[in-house]
Structure formats: C-alpha cells, structure tokens
Short mmCIF file of N, CA, C and O and ligand atoms in Angstrom, two decimals:
data_model
loop_
_atom_site.label_atom_id
_atom_site.label_comp_id
_atom_site.label_asym_id
_atom_site.label_seq_id
_atom_site.Cartn_x
_atom_site.Cartn_y
_atom_site.Cartn_z
N MET A 1 25.05 -12.06 13.36
CA MET A 1 26.49 -11.81 13.11
C MET A 1 26.67 -10.86 11.94
O MET A 1 25.95 -10.94 10.96
N TYR A 2 27.62 -9.97 12.08
CA TYR A 2 27.91 -9.01 11.02
C TYR A 2 29.31 -9.26 10.45
O TYR A 2 30.16 -9.83 11.11
N TYR A 3 29.50 -8.80 9.23
CA TYR A 3 30.78 -9.03 8.56
C TYR A 3 31.34 -7.75 7.97
O TYR A 3 30.59 -6.87 7.54
N LEU A 4 32.66 -7.70 7.93
CA LEU A 4 33.34 -6.62 7.20
C LEU A 4 34.16 -7.27 6.09
O LEU A 4 34.95 -8.17 6.33
N LYS A 5 33.95 -6.77 4.89
CA LYS A 5 34.66 -7.36 3.76
C LYS A 5 35.99 -6.65 3.54
O LYS A 5 36.05 -5.43 3.49
N CYS A 6 37.04 -7.44 3.39
CA CYS A 6 38.36 -6.87 3.13
C CYS A 6 38.44 -6.45 1.68
O CYS A 6 38.12 -7.23 0.78
N LYS A 7 38.89 -5.21 1.45
CA LYS A 7 38.96 -4.72 0.08
C LYS A 7 40.19 -5.24 -0.65
O LYS A 7 40.32 -5.09 -1.85
N HIS A 8 41.10 -5.83 0.09
CA HIS A 8 42.32 -6.32 -0.53
C HIS A 8 42.17 -7.76 -1.01
O HIS A 8 42.57 -8.10 -2.11
N CYS A 9 41.58 -8.62 -0.18
CA CYS A 9 41.49 -10.03 -0.55
C CYS A 9 40.05 -10.54 -0.57
O CYS A 9 39.83 -11.72 -0.82
N ASN A 10 39.09 -9.66 -0.30
CA ASN A 10 37.67 -10.01 -0.30
C ASN A 10 37.28 -11.00 0.80
O ASN A 10 36.21 -11.60 0.74
N HIS A 11 38.12 -11.17 1.78
CA HIS A 11 37.78 -12.04 2.90
C HIS A 11 36.70 -11.38 3.75
O HIS A 11 36.74 -10.18 4.01
N LEU A 12 35.75 -12.18 4.19
CA LEU A 12 34.70 -11.66 5.07
C LEU A 12 35.11 -11.88 6.51
O LEU A 12 35.21 -13.02 6.97
N ASN A 13 35.34 -10.80 7.22
CA ASN A 13 35.74 -10.90 8.62
C ASN A 13 34.52 -10.77 9.52
O ASN A 13 33.75 -9.83 9.41
N GLU A 14 34.36 -11.73 10.42
CA GLU A 14 33.28 -11.64 11.38
C GLU A 14 33.55 -10.50 12.34
O GLU A 14 34.63 -10.41 12.92
N VAL A 15 32.57 -9.63 12.51
CA VAL A 15 32.74 -8.49 13.40
C VAL A 15 32.35 -8.94 14.81
O VAL A 15 31.22 -8.81 15.24
N LYS A 16 33.31 -9.52 15.50
CA LYS A 16 33.04 -10.04 16.84
C LYS A 16 33.18 -8.96 17.89
O LYS A 16 32.59 -9.04 18.95
N SER A 17 34.03 -7.98 17.61
CA SER A 17 34.23 -6.91 18.59
C SER A 17 34.56 -5.62 17.87
O SER A 17 34.82 -5.61 16.67
N GLU A 18 34.54 -4.55 18.63
CA GLU A 18 34.83 -3.24 18.04
C GLU A 18 36.31 -3.06 17.75
O GLU A 18 36.72 -2.05 17.21
N TYR A 19 37.11 -4.05 18.11
CA TYR A 19 38.55 -3.93 17.90
C TYR A 19 39.02 -4.56 16.60
O TYR A 19 40.22 -4.67 16.35
N LEU A 20 38.08 -4.99 15.78
CA LEU A 20 38.44 -5.56 14.49
C LEU A 20 38.95 -4.44 13.57
O LEU A 20 38.18 -3.59 13.12
N VAL A 21 40.24 -4.45 13.31
CA VAL A 21 40.83 -3.38 12.49
C VAL A 21 41.56 -3.94 11.28
O VAL A 21 41.57 -3.34 10.22
N VAL A 22 42.14 -5.10 11.43
CA VAL A 22 42.85 -5.68 10.30
C VAL A 22 42.18 -6.98 9.85
O VAL A 22 41.52 -7.66 10.62
N CYS A 23 42.36 -7.27 8.57
CA CYS A 23 41.79 -8.47 7.99
C CYS A 23 42.43 -9.72 8.60
O CYS A 23 43.65 -9.79 8.75
N GLY A 24 41.61 -10.70 8.92
CA GLY A 24 42.11 -11.92 9.52
C GLY A 24 42.86 -12.80 8.55
O GLY A 24 43.58 -13.72 8.96
N LEU A 25 42.71 -12.53 7.27
CA LEU A 25 43.35 -13.38 6.27
C LEU A 25 44.65 -12.78 5.76
O LEU A 25 45.68 -13.42 5.76
N CYS A 26 44.61 -11.53 5.32
CA CYS A 26 45.82 -10.93 4.74
C CYS A 26 46.49 -9.93 5.69
O CYS A 26 47.54 -9.38 5.36
N ASN A 27 45.89 -9.71 6.86
CA ASN A 27 46.47 -8.83 7.88
C ASN A 27 46.61 -7.38 7.46
O ASN A 27 47.35 -6.62 8.08
N ARG A 28 45.91 -6.99 6.41
CA ARG A 28 45.96 -5.58 6.03
C ARG A 28 44.80 -4.86 6.70
O ARG A 28 43.82 -5.46 7.12
N LYS A 29 44.92 -3.54 6.75
CA LYS A 29 43.93 -2.75 7.46
C LYS A 29 42.60 -2.74 6.72
O LYS A 29 42.55 -2.58 5.51
N LEU A 30 41.53 -2.92 7.48
CA LEU A 30 40.20 -2.80 6.91
C LEU A 30 39.82 -1.32 6.86
O LEU A 30 39.88 -0.63 7.87
N GLU A 31 39.43 -0.87 5.67
CA GLU A 31 39.13 0.56 5.54
C GLU A 31 37.89 0.96 6.33
O GLU A 31 37.76 2.08 6.79
N ASP A 32 36.96 0.03 6.49
CA ASP A 32 35.71 0.35 7.19
C ASP A 32 35.77 -0.05 8.66
O ASP A 32 34.76 -0.45 9.23
N ASN A 33 36.91 0.02 9.26
CA ASN A 33 36.99 -0.44 10.66
C ASN A 33 36.31 0.55 11.60
O ASN A 33 36.17 1.73 11.31
N TYR A 34 35.93 0.01 12.74
CA TYR A 34 35.13 0.80 13.68
C TYR A 34 35.89 1.99 14.25
O TYR A 34 35.33 3.06 14.44
N LYS A 35 37.16 1.80 14.51
CA LYS A 35 37.96 2.88 15.09
C LYS A 35 37.93 4.14 14.23
O LYS A 35 37.71 5.24 14.71
N ASP A 36 38.18 3.96 12.93
CA ASP A 36 38.19 5.11 12.02
C ASP A 36 36.78 5.69 11.84
O ASP A 36 36.59 6.89 11.75
N TRP A 37 35.80 4.79 11.78
CA TRP A 37 34.42 5.21 11.60
C TRP A 37 33.95 6.04 12.79
O TRP A 37 33.25 7.02 12.66
N LYS A 38 34.39 5.60 13.95
CA LYS A 38 34.00 6.28 15.20
C LYS A 38 34.52 7.72 15.24
O LYS A 38 33.90 8.61 15.79
N VAL A 39 35.68 7.93 14.66
CA VAL A 39 36.24 9.29 14.61
C VAL A 39 35.33 10.20 13.79
O VAL A 39 35.11 11.36 14.14
N LYS A 40 34.79 9.64 12.71
CA LYS A 40 33.89 10.43 11.86
C LYS A 40 32.50 10.56 12.46
O LYS A 40 31.77 11.48 12.15
N HIS A 41 32.12 9.57 13.25
CA HIS A 41 30.77 9.57 13.84
C HIS A 41 30.85 9.38 15.35
O HIS A 41 30.45 8.34 15.86
N PRO A 42 31.36 10.36 16.04
CA PRO A 42 31.60 10.20 17.50
C PRO A 42 30.32 9.99 18.30
O PRO A 42 30.37 9.45 19.41
N GLU A 43 29.19 10.41 17.76
CA GLU A 43 27.94 10.30 18.52
C GLU A 43 27.27 8.94 18.34
O GLU A 43 26.32 8.62 19.02
N LYS A 44 27.82 8.13 17.45
CA LYS A 44 27.17 6.85 17.19
C LYS A 44 27.83 5.71 17.94
O LYS A 44 28.95 5.82 18.43
N SER A 45 27.10 4.61 18.01
CA SER A 45 27.57 3.47 18.80
C SER A 45 28.06 2.34 17.91
O SER A 45 27.92 2.37 16.69
N PHE A 46 28.62 1.34 18.56
CA PHE A 46 29.11 0.16 17.83
C PHE A 46 27.96 -0.54 17.10
O PHE A 46 28.11 -1.06 16.01
N GLU A 47 26.79 -0.51 17.72
CA GLU A 47 25.63 -1.13 17.07
C GLU A 47 25.23 -0.37 15.80
O GLU A 47 24.84 -0.97 14.81
N ASP A 48 25.33 0.95 15.86
CA ASP A 48 25.06 1.73 14.64
C ASP A 48 26.04 1.36 13.54
O ASP A 48 25.67 1.22 12.38
N PHE A 49 27.28 1.21 13.96
CA PHE A 49 28.32 0.84 13.00
C PHE A 49 27.98 -0.49 12.33
O PHE A 49 28.06 -0.63 11.10
N GLN A 50 27.58 -1.46 13.12
CA GLN A 50 27.24 -2.76 12.56
C GLN A 50 26.09 -2.67 11.57
O GLN A 50 26.10 -3.27 10.51
N ARG A 51 25.10 -1.88 11.94
CA ARG A 51 23.93 -1.76 11.07
C ARG A 51 24.23 -0.98 9.79
O ARG A 51 23.74 -1.30 8.73
N GLU A 52 25.04 0.06 9.92
CA GLU A 52 25.23 0.96 8.78
C GLU A 52 26.40 0.56 7.88
O GLU A 52 26.38 0.82 6.69
N VAL A 53 27.41 -0.05 8.45
CA VAL A 53 28.62 -0.31 7.67
C VAL A 53 28.81 -1.79 7.38
O VAL A 53 29.16 -2.18 6.27
N CYS A 54 28.56 -2.64 8.36
CA CYS A 54 28.84 -4.05 8.20
C CYS A 54 27.80 -4.75 7.34
O CYS A 54 26.69 -4.27 7.18
N LEU A 55 28.20 -5.88 6.83
CA LEU A 55 27.29 -6.70 6.04
C LEU A 55 26.62 -7.71 6.96
O LEU A 55 27.25 -8.26 7.85
N THR A 56 25.33 -7.95 6.71
CA THR A 56 24.65 -9.00 7.46
C THR A 56 24.84 -10.32 6.73
O THR A 56 25.28 -10.35 5.58
N GLU A 57 24.50 -11.39 7.41
CA GLU A 57 24.61 -12.70 6.76
C GLU A 57 23.76 -12.75 5.50
O GLU A 57 24.14 -13.34 4.50
N GLU A 58 22.59 -12.12 5.55
CA GLU A 58 21.71 -12.05 4.38
C GLU A 58 22.43 -11.42 3.20
O GLU A 58 22.42 -11.94 2.10
N GLN A 59 23.03 -10.26 3.46
CA GLN A 59 23.72 -9.54 2.39
C GLN A 59 24.90 -10.33 1.86
O GLN A 59 25.18 -10.32 0.67
N VAL A 60 25.57 -11.04 2.75
CA VAL A 60 26.71 -11.84 2.33
C VAL A 60 26.26 -12.95 1.39
O VAL A 60 26.86 -13.19 0.36
N LYS A 61 25.16 -13.59 1.75
CA LYS A 61 24.66 -14.68 0.91
C LYS A 61 24.23 -14.16 -0.45
O LYS A 61 24.50 -14.75 -1.48
N LYS A 62 23.52 -13.05 -0.45
CA LYS A 62 23.08 -12.45 -1.72
C LYS A 62 24.28 -12.06 -2.56
O LYS A 62 24.32 -12.30 -3.75
N GLY A 63 25.25 -11.40 -1.90
CA GLY A 63 26.43 -10.93 -2.62
C GLY A 63 27.21 -12.06 -3.25
O GLY A 63 27.80 -11.89 -4.31
N ASP A 64 27.19 -13.21 -2.60
CA ASP A 64 27.93 -14.33 -3.13
C ASP A 64 27.35 -14.84 -4.44
O ASP A 64 28.04 -15.40 -5.26
N MET A 65 26.06 -14.63 -4.62
CA MET A 65 25.42 -15.15 -5.82
C MET A 65 25.66 -14.26 -7.03
O MET A 65 25.50 -14.69 -8.15
N MET A 66 25.99 -13.01 -6.80
CA MET A 66 26.24 -12.14 -7.95
C MET A 66 27.59 -11.45 -7.83
O MET A 66 27.69 -10.26 -7.65
N LYS A 67 28.60 -12.25 -7.91
CA LYS A 67 29.95 -11.70 -7.84
C LYS A 67 30.27 -10.89 -9.10
O LYS A 67 30.09 -11.38 -10.21
N PRO A 68 30.73 -9.68 -8.91
CA PRO A 68 31.04 -8.84 -10.07
C PRO A 68 32.31 -9.28 -10.81
O PRO A 68 32.45 -9.04 -11.99
N THR A 69 33.18 -9.97 -10.10
CA THR A 69 34.41 -10.39 -10.74
C THR A 69 34.19 -11.66 -11.56
O THR A 69 33.94 -12.72 -11.02
N GLY A 70 34.25 -11.53 -12.85
CA GLY A 70 34.04 -12.68 -13.72
C GLY A 70 35.29 -13.50 -13.85
O GLY A 70 35.97 -13.48 -14.87
N LYS A 71 35.58 -14.25 -12.82
CA LYS A 71 36.81 -15.02 -12.85
C LYS A 71 36.66 -16.26 -13.72
O LYS A 71 35.57 -16.68 -14.06
N LYS A 72 37.79 -16.83 -14.00
CA LYS A 72 37.84 -17.99 -14.89
C LYS A 72 36.94 -19.12 -14.41
O LYS A 72 36.74 -19.31 -13.21
N GLY A 73 36.39 -19.84 -15.35
CA GLY A 73 35.61 -21.01 -14.98
C GLY A 73 34.16 -20.96 -15.36
O GLY A 73 33.52 -21.98 -15.53
N ASN A 74 33.59 -19.74 -15.52
CA ASN A 74 32.16 -19.70 -15.80
C ASN A 74 31.83 -19.52 -17.30
O ASN A 74 30.70 -19.61 -17.70
N LYS A 75 32.83 -19.25 -18.10
CA LYS A 75 32.55 -19.09 -19.53
C LYS A 75 33.50 -19.96 -20.35
O LYS A 75 34.21 -19.49 -21.23
N LYS A 76 33.45 -21.21 -20.09
CA LYS A 76 34.37 -22.12 -20.78
C LYS A 76 34.02 -22.26 -22.25
O LYS A 76 32.86 -22.36 -22.62
N GLY A 77 35.06 -22.28 -23.04
CA GLY A 77 34.86 -22.55 -24.47
C GLY A 77 34.37 -21.39 -25.29
O GLY A 77 34.03 -21.55 -26.44
N LEU A 78 34.33 -20.20 -24.74
CA LEU A 78 33.83 -19.07 -25.51
C LEU A 78 34.95 -18.33 -26.25
O LEU A 78 34.68 -17.57 -27.15
N ILE A 79 36.16 -18.59 -25.87
CA ILE A 79 37.25 -17.84 -26.50
C ILE A 79 37.64 -18.45 -27.84
O ILE A 79 37.82 -19.65 -27.92
ZN1 ZN B 101 42.25 -9.31 3.52
#
C-alpha cells in the first residue's frame, strides 16, 4: 500500500486508486495527486507514480519516528 501525505493537515491518504485527488480528512487538494503528475509525465504509469511520488508503509513508519514539528509535550519543564 502506498500513501500520499496531505500538506495541509499531514493526513496520510491511502492511494487506493489513481483518482485520489483530495485529502480524505480536510478535503483539500493533494498537490502530489496523480492527475497533475500525469500531465507532467505523460509517458509514465500509475505504478511509476506510486513508486516515485507516494510514500511506502516503510517510509511512513520511519517518518513518524522523526517528526520535524516539535509540538508541545516532548520538552516539558524546560521553559
Ligand atoms: Zn488534509
């Protein structure tokens, strides 16, 4: 399974079909959607798109462990 991350809410959308264009959580357009990508790469296939643009489960798991956003909760008592 491949995923597309929403740049607006960081939701990971499962790429079940080539028609995934909007985020399932916030309903905003995914910038890396297949339709737009296909316009730039007309010779490539949906499988290429998944491999080159989408995140794999492996990458998702790794990415979760090193979140760049230092949100509240991990540095208590330092202020
Ligand atoms: Zn979203």
